[in-house]
Amino acid sequence: MKKAIKKKVESLQFTLISPDEIKKMSKAKIITPELYDVDGYPVDGGLMDLRLGAIDPGVRCRTCGGRLKECLGHPGSIELARPVFHIKYIPVAELFLRCYCSECNRLMVKEKDMIKYKTIKDRLKRAKDSKKCPHCSTEQVKVKLHKPTTFKIGKKRLFPGEIRDKLARIPDEEIKLAGMNPSIFRPEWSVLTLLLVPPVTVRPSITLESGERSEDDLTHKLSDIIRSNQRLWENLNAGAPEVIIEDLWDLMQY
């Protein structure tokens, strides 16, 4: 085992992980809610897949080859059938939808007024109150959030995929005007297409006195997500009516 190297941590930075970064980090595509086979061995493509780490004595991780006390664990990923919102970043999506032009995707503040509105808060408030884009003169229809996760323009619902496409069209330079660094955070990342699955070492199972396994709450919740995602995939592939697709989509969001 390699000797640990001590280093001093100078700072921490918190942000969302981009879909591309999740793909690079992921060591296994998780596709089934099943955890173990009939012999009690972790199922491939399940949440306890051995590529995500080793948590039992005598078992080696299939990614790094390490044993229980040697392997730190590795993340996996779930490919979502349809995009869903990151619930903690709904305010971010709402901010960009209201402050940026629906046509030219620029922050709705005149360039000459940037000096006038020096603080980011004042700048965004001015943009949010704009009824016409000062750059392309497009009339703006207000986007309303019907909590917790439904956006509408008038009576028309905006689905997460549409919103993600809108946010993805905003240029990096315009994102900087909102006080954000596009190299570490883009607004469309608030709409998830891939879900990062934590390593098994983060959510280890325990053995009860009865000898039965008990799984971590996080593992149970991830299983629920996979089941909802599976049902949505199945109905999409079967060509189910859009009303059923929307109901299953909403179910996965919750």
GROMACS .gro file of C-alpha atoms in nm:
model
  254
    1MET     CA    1   0.000   0.000   0.000
    2LYS     CA    2   0.135   0.343  -0.094
    3LYS     CA    3   0.246   0.577   0.184
    4ALA     CA    4   0.003   0.862   0.248
    5ILE     CA    5   0.116   1.208   0.135
    6LYS     CA    6   0.022   1.494   0.365
    7LYS     CA    7  -0.087   1.822   0.207
    8LYS     CA    8  -0.240   2.139   0.345
    9VAL     CA    9  -0.585   2.231   0.214
   10GLU     CA   10  -0.597   2.602   0.132
   11SER     CA   11  -0.954   2.627   0.004
   12LEU     CA   12  -1.266   2.434  -0.095
   13GLN     CA   13  -1.490   2.511  -0.389
   14PHE     CA   14  -1.845   2.377  -0.421
   15THR     CA   15  -2.024   2.353  -0.754
   16LEU     CA   16  -2.231   2.119  -0.969
   17ILE     CA   17  -2.050   1.856  -1.172
   18SER     CA   18  -2.097   1.878  -1.547
   19PRO     CA   19  -2.241   1.580  -1.740
   20ASP     CA   20  -1.907   1.537  -1.919
   21GLU     CA   21  -1.724   1.523  -1.586
   22ILE     CA   22  -1.973   1.267  -1.451
   23LYS     CA   23  -1.906   1.048  -1.758
   24LYS     CA   24  -1.530   1.069  -1.694
   25MET     CA   25  -1.567   0.991  -1.322
   26SER     CA   26  -1.816   0.707  -1.361
   27LYS     CA   27  -1.677   0.355  -1.343
   28ALA     CA   28  -2.009   0.178  -1.396
   29LYS     CA   29  -2.343   0.248  -1.561
   30ILE     CA   30  -2.610   0.163  -1.305
   31ILE     CA   31  -2.921   0.021  -1.473
   32THR     CA   32  -3.099  -0.206  -1.225
   33PRO     CA   33  -3.244  -0.161  -0.874
   34GLU     CA   34  -3.143  -0.519  -0.789
   35LEU     CA   35  -2.856  -0.531  -0.539
   36TYR     CA   36  -2.757  -0.898  -0.499
   37ASP     CA   37  -2.814  -1.222  -0.688
   38VAL     CA   38  -2.956  -1.542  -0.531
   39ASP     CA   39  -2.610  -1.627  -0.395
   40GLY     CA   40  -2.574  -1.290  -0.223
   41TYR     CA   41  -2.318  -1.161  -0.475
   42PRO     CA   42  -2.342  -0.797  -0.596
   43VAL     CA   43  -2.530  -0.769  -0.927
   44ASP     CA   44  -2.346  -0.615  -1.225
   45GLY     CA   45  -2.505  -0.280  -1.308
   46GLY     CA   46  -2.665  -0.264  -0.963
   47LEU     CA   47  -2.604  -0.016  -0.683
   48MET     CA   48  -2.360  -0.252  -0.507
   49ASP     CA   49  -2.165  -0.332  -0.827
   50LEU     CA   50  -1.806  -0.427  -0.735
   51ARG     CA   51  -1.675  -0.162  -0.975
   52LEU     CA   52  -1.802   0.096  -0.723
   53GLY     CA   53  -1.577  -0.037  -0.447
   54ALA     CA   54  -1.525  -0.320  -0.198
   55ILE     CA   55  -1.708  -0.320   0.137
   56ASP     CA   56  -1.687  -0.689   0.231
   57PRO     CA   57  -1.377  -0.875   0.358
   58GLY     CA   58  -1.227  -1.108   0.102
   59VAL     CA   59  -1.370  -0.916  -0.195
   60ARG     CA   60  -1.162  -0.707  -0.433
   61CYS     CA   61  -1.279  -0.392  -0.610
   62ARG     CA   62  -1.313  -0.457  -0.984
   63THR     CA   63  -1.189  -0.105  -1.066
   64CYS     CA   64  -0.870  -0.067  -0.861
   65GLY     CA   65  -0.822  -0.422  -0.729
   66GLY     CA   66  -0.810  -0.300  -0.370
   67ARG     CA   67  -0.960  -0.480  -0.072
   68LEU     CA   68  -1.189  -0.348   0.202
   69LYS     CA   69  -0.939  -0.115   0.373
   70GLU     CA   70  -0.748  -0.030   0.056
   71CYS     CA   71  -1.024   0.085  -0.182
   72LEU     CA   72  -1.176   0.430  -0.126
   73GLY     CA   73  -1.461   0.357  -0.365
   74HIS     CA   74  -1.553   0.479  -0.713
   75PRO     CA   75  -1.863   0.661  -0.843
   76GLY     CA   76  -2.108   0.531  -1.100
   77SER     CA   77  -2.384   0.700  -1.299
   78ILE     CA   78  -2.750   0.667  -1.396
   79GLU     CA   79  -2.855   0.782  -1.744
   80LEU     CA   80  -3.193   0.953  -1.702
   81ALA     CA   81  -3.467   0.877  -1.954
   82ARG     CA   82  -3.569   1.244  -1.953
   83PRO     CA   83  -3.398   1.550  -1.796
   84VAL     CA   84  -3.506   1.651  -1.444
   85PHE     CA   85  -3.430   1.953  -1.226
   86HIS     CA   86  -3.174   1.952  -0.949
   87ILE     CA   87  -3.417   2.058  -0.677
   88LYS     CA   88  -3.164   2.285  -0.501
   89TYR     CA   89  -3.091   2.474  -0.823
   90ILE     CA   90  -3.448   2.562  -0.922
   91PRO     CA   91  -3.384   2.928  -0.816
   92VAL     CA   92  -3.081   2.940  -1.049
   93ALA     CA   93  -3.285   2.819  -1.347
   94GLU     CA   94  -3.560   3.068  -1.260
   95LEU     CA   95  -3.309   3.354  -1.237
   96PHE     CA   96  -3.161   3.288  -1.582
   97LEU     CA   97  -3.501   3.238  -1.746
   98ARG     CA   98  -3.621   3.574  -1.618
   99CYS     CA   99  -3.306   3.782  -1.656
  100TYR     CA  100  -3.189   3.669  -2.000
  101CYS     CA  101  -3.356   3.739  -2.334
  102SER     CA  102  -3.557   3.450  -2.476
  103GLU     CA  103  -3.434   3.539  -2.826
  104CYS     CA  104  -3.073   3.662  -2.815
  105ASN     CA  105  -2.983   3.501  -2.478
  106ARG     CA  106  -2.817   3.814  -2.340
  107LEU     CA  107  -2.857   3.970  -1.997
  108MET     CA  108  -3.129   4.231  -2.035
  109VAL     CA  109  -2.931   4.534  -1.920
  110LYS     CA  110  -2.796   4.796  -2.159
  111GLU     CA  111  -2.418   4.805  -2.183
  112LYS     CA  112  -2.411   5.173  -2.087
  113ASP     CA  113  -2.614   5.089  -1.773
  114MET     CA  114  -2.363   4.833  -1.648
  115ILE     CA  115  -2.174   5.111  -1.472
  116LYS     CA  116  -2.496   5.241  -1.319
  117TYR     CA  117  -2.590   4.901  -1.177
  118LYS     CA  118  -2.258   4.818  -1.017
  119THR     CA  119  -2.366   4.536  -0.786
  120ILE     CA  120  -2.472   4.205  -0.936
  121LYS     CA  121  -2.791   4.212  -0.728
  122ASP     CA  122  -2.898   4.547  -0.876
  123ARG     CA  123  -2.802   4.436  -1.226
  124LEU     CA  124  -3.012   4.120  -1.204
  125LYS     CA  125  -3.308   4.305  -1.055
  126ARG     CA  126  -3.301   4.548  -1.348
  127ALA     CA  127  -3.283   4.260  -1.596
  128LYS     CA  128  -3.567   4.071  -1.427
  129ASP     CA  129  -3.796   4.375  -1.451
  130SER     CA  130  -3.732   4.423  -1.825
  131LYS     CA  131  -4.034   4.373  -2.053
  132LYS     CA  132  -3.834   4.424  -2.372
  133CYS     CA  133  -3.478   4.317  -2.450
  134PRO     CA  134  -3.254   4.626  -2.478
  135HIS     CA  135  -3.030   4.444  -2.727
  136CYS     CA  136  -3.271   4.290  -2.983
  137SER     CA  137  -3.599   4.461  -2.883
  138THR     CA  138  -3.784   4.130  -2.838
  139GLU     CA  139  -4.091   4.155  -2.615
  140GLN     CA  140  -4.049   3.928  -2.313
  141VAL     CA  141  -4.323   3.699  -2.184
  142LYS     CA  142  -4.276   3.640  -1.813
  143VAL     CA  143  -4.177   3.289  -1.708
  144LYS     CA  144  -4.360   3.184  -1.391
  145LEU     CA  145  -4.257   2.913  -1.147
  146HIS     CA  146  -4.545   2.708  -1.012
  147LYS     CA  147  -4.372   2.541  -0.720
  148PRO     CA  148  -4.206   2.313  -0.671
  149THR     CA  149  -4.074   2.243  -1.023
  150THR     CA  150  -4.321   2.354  -1.292
  151PHE     CA  151  -4.232   2.649  -1.517
  152LYS     CA  152  -4.491   2.808  -1.744
  153ILE     CA  153  -4.513   3.082  -2.006
  154GLY     CA  154  -4.878   3.178  -1.994
  155LYS     CA  155  -5.061   2.843  -1.999
  156LYS     CA  156  -4.781   2.659  -2.179
  157ARG     CA  157  -4.563   2.439  -1.965
  158LEU     CA  158  -4.188   2.448  -2.014
  159PHE     CA  159  -4.040   2.103  -1.966
  160PRO     CA  160  -3.691   2.048  -1.818
  161GLY     CA  161  -3.546   1.952  -2.158
  162GLU     CA  162  -3.668   2.276  -2.317
  163ILE     CA  163  -3.531   2.479  -2.029
  164ARG     CA  164  -3.196   2.303  -2.049
  165ASP     CA  165  -3.171   2.387  -2.420
  166LYS     CA  166  -3.254   2.752  -2.349
  167LEU     CA  167  -2.992   2.779  -2.074
  168ALA     CA  168  -2.729   2.604  -2.288
  169ARG     CA  169  -2.756   2.883  -2.550
  170ILE     CA  170  -2.642   3.155  -2.306
  171PRO     CA  171  -2.283   3.260  -2.393
  172ASP     CA  172  -2.008   3.233  -2.131
  173GLU     CA  173  -1.947   3.608  -2.135
  174GLU     CA  174  -2.312   3.673  -2.049
  175ILE     CA  175  -2.300   3.424  -1.761
  176LYS     CA  176  -2.008   3.616  -1.611
  177LEU     CA  177  -2.231   3.926  -1.591
  178ALA     CA  178  -2.447   3.734  -1.340
  179GLY     CA  179  -2.142   3.684  -1.118
  180MET     CA  180  -2.085   3.320  -1.211
  181ASN     CA  181  -1.778   3.146  -1.348
  182PRO     CA  182  -1.882   2.941  -1.656
  183SER     CA  183  -1.563   2.735  -1.642
  184ILE     CA  184  -1.689   2.567  -1.323
  185PHE     CA  185  -2.066   2.618  -1.350
  186ARG     CA  186  -2.306   2.649  -1.642
  187PRO     CA  187  -2.679   2.714  -1.576
  188GLU     CA  188  -2.794   2.417  -1.786
  189TRP     CA  189  -2.619   2.185  -1.539
  190SER     CA  190  -2.907   2.262  -1.301
  191VAL     CA  191  -3.113   2.032  -1.526
  192LEU     CA  192  -2.981   1.679  -1.483
  193THR     CA  193  -2.935   1.428  -1.765
  194LEU     CA  194  -2.695   1.204  -1.572
  195LEU     CA  195  -2.710   1.128  -1.200
  196LEU     CA  196  -2.387   1.060  -1.013
  197VAL     CA  197  -2.403   0.747  -0.795
  198PRO     CA  198  -2.183   0.767  -0.482
  199PRO     CA  199  -1.932   0.487  -0.419
  200VAL     CA  200  -2.047   0.196  -0.201
  201THR     CA  201  -1.800   0.312   0.066
  202VAL     CA  202  -2.016   0.622   0.115
  203ARG     CA  203  -2.330   0.411   0.174
  204PRO     CA  204  -2.211   0.075   0.313
  205SER     CA  205  -2.457  -0.200   0.401
  206ILE     CA  206  -2.459  -0.345   0.752
  207THR     CA  207  -2.530  -0.696   0.879
  208LEU     CA  208  -2.800  -0.723   1.145
  209GLU     CA  209  -2.792  -0.965   1.441
  210SER     CA  210  -3.028  -1.188   1.245
  211GLY     CA  211  -2.762  -1.217   0.973
  212GLU     CA  212  -2.965  -1.020   0.720
  213ARG     CA  213  -2.823  -0.724   0.529
  214SER     CA  214  -2.960  -0.375   0.580
  215GLU     CA  215  -2.889  -0.110   0.318
  216ASP     CA  216  -2.817   0.259   0.365
  217ASP     CA  217  -3.104   0.508   0.319
  218LEU     CA  218  -2.918   0.661   0.023
  219THR     CA  219  -2.909   0.323  -0.150
  220HIS     CA  220  -3.286   0.282  -0.098
  221LYS     CA  221  -3.353   0.626  -0.246
  222LEU     CA  222  -3.130   0.557  -0.546
  223SER     CA  223  -3.322   0.230  -0.599
  224ASP     CA  224  -3.648   0.427  -0.610
  225ILE     CA  225  -3.499   0.661  -0.871
  226ILE     CA  226  -3.381   0.369  -1.086
  227ARG     CA  227  -3.727   0.206  -1.073
  228SER     CA  228  -3.895   0.530  -1.180
  229ASN     CA  229  -3.636   0.576  -1.453
  230GLN     CA  230  -3.686   0.219  -1.577
  231ARG     CA  231  -4.062   0.264  -1.604
  232LEU     CA  232  -4.013   0.586  -1.799
  233TRP     CA  233  -3.763   0.420  -2.039
  234GLU     CA  234  -4.002   0.126  -2.093
  235ASN     CA  235  -4.298   0.352  -2.174
  236LEU     CA  236  -4.090   0.572  -2.405
  237ASN     CA  237  -3.968   0.267  -2.597
  238ALA     CA  238  -4.323   0.129  -2.614
  239GLY     CA  239  -4.456   0.455  -2.762
  240ALA     CA  240  -4.690   0.524  -2.470
  241PRO     CA  241  -4.923   0.831  -2.489
  242GLU     CA  242  -4.762   1.162  -2.393
  243VAL     CA  243  -4.994   1.205  -2.094
  244ILE     CA  244  -4.857   0.882  -1.942
  245ILE     CA  245  -4.499   0.988  -2.021
  246GLU     CA  246  -4.554   1.323  -1.847
  247ASP     CA  247  -4.699   1.154  -1.537
  248LEU     CA  248  -4.402   0.917  -1.512
  249TRP     CA  249  -4.164   1.206  -1.577
  250ASP     CA  250  -4.318   1.404  -1.290
  251LEU     CA  251  -4.297   1.096  -1.068
  252MET     CA  252  -3.924   1.064  -1.137
  253GLN     CA  253  -3.875   1.434  -1.059
  254TYR     CA  254  -4.017   1.379  -0.710
   0.00000   0.00000   0.00000
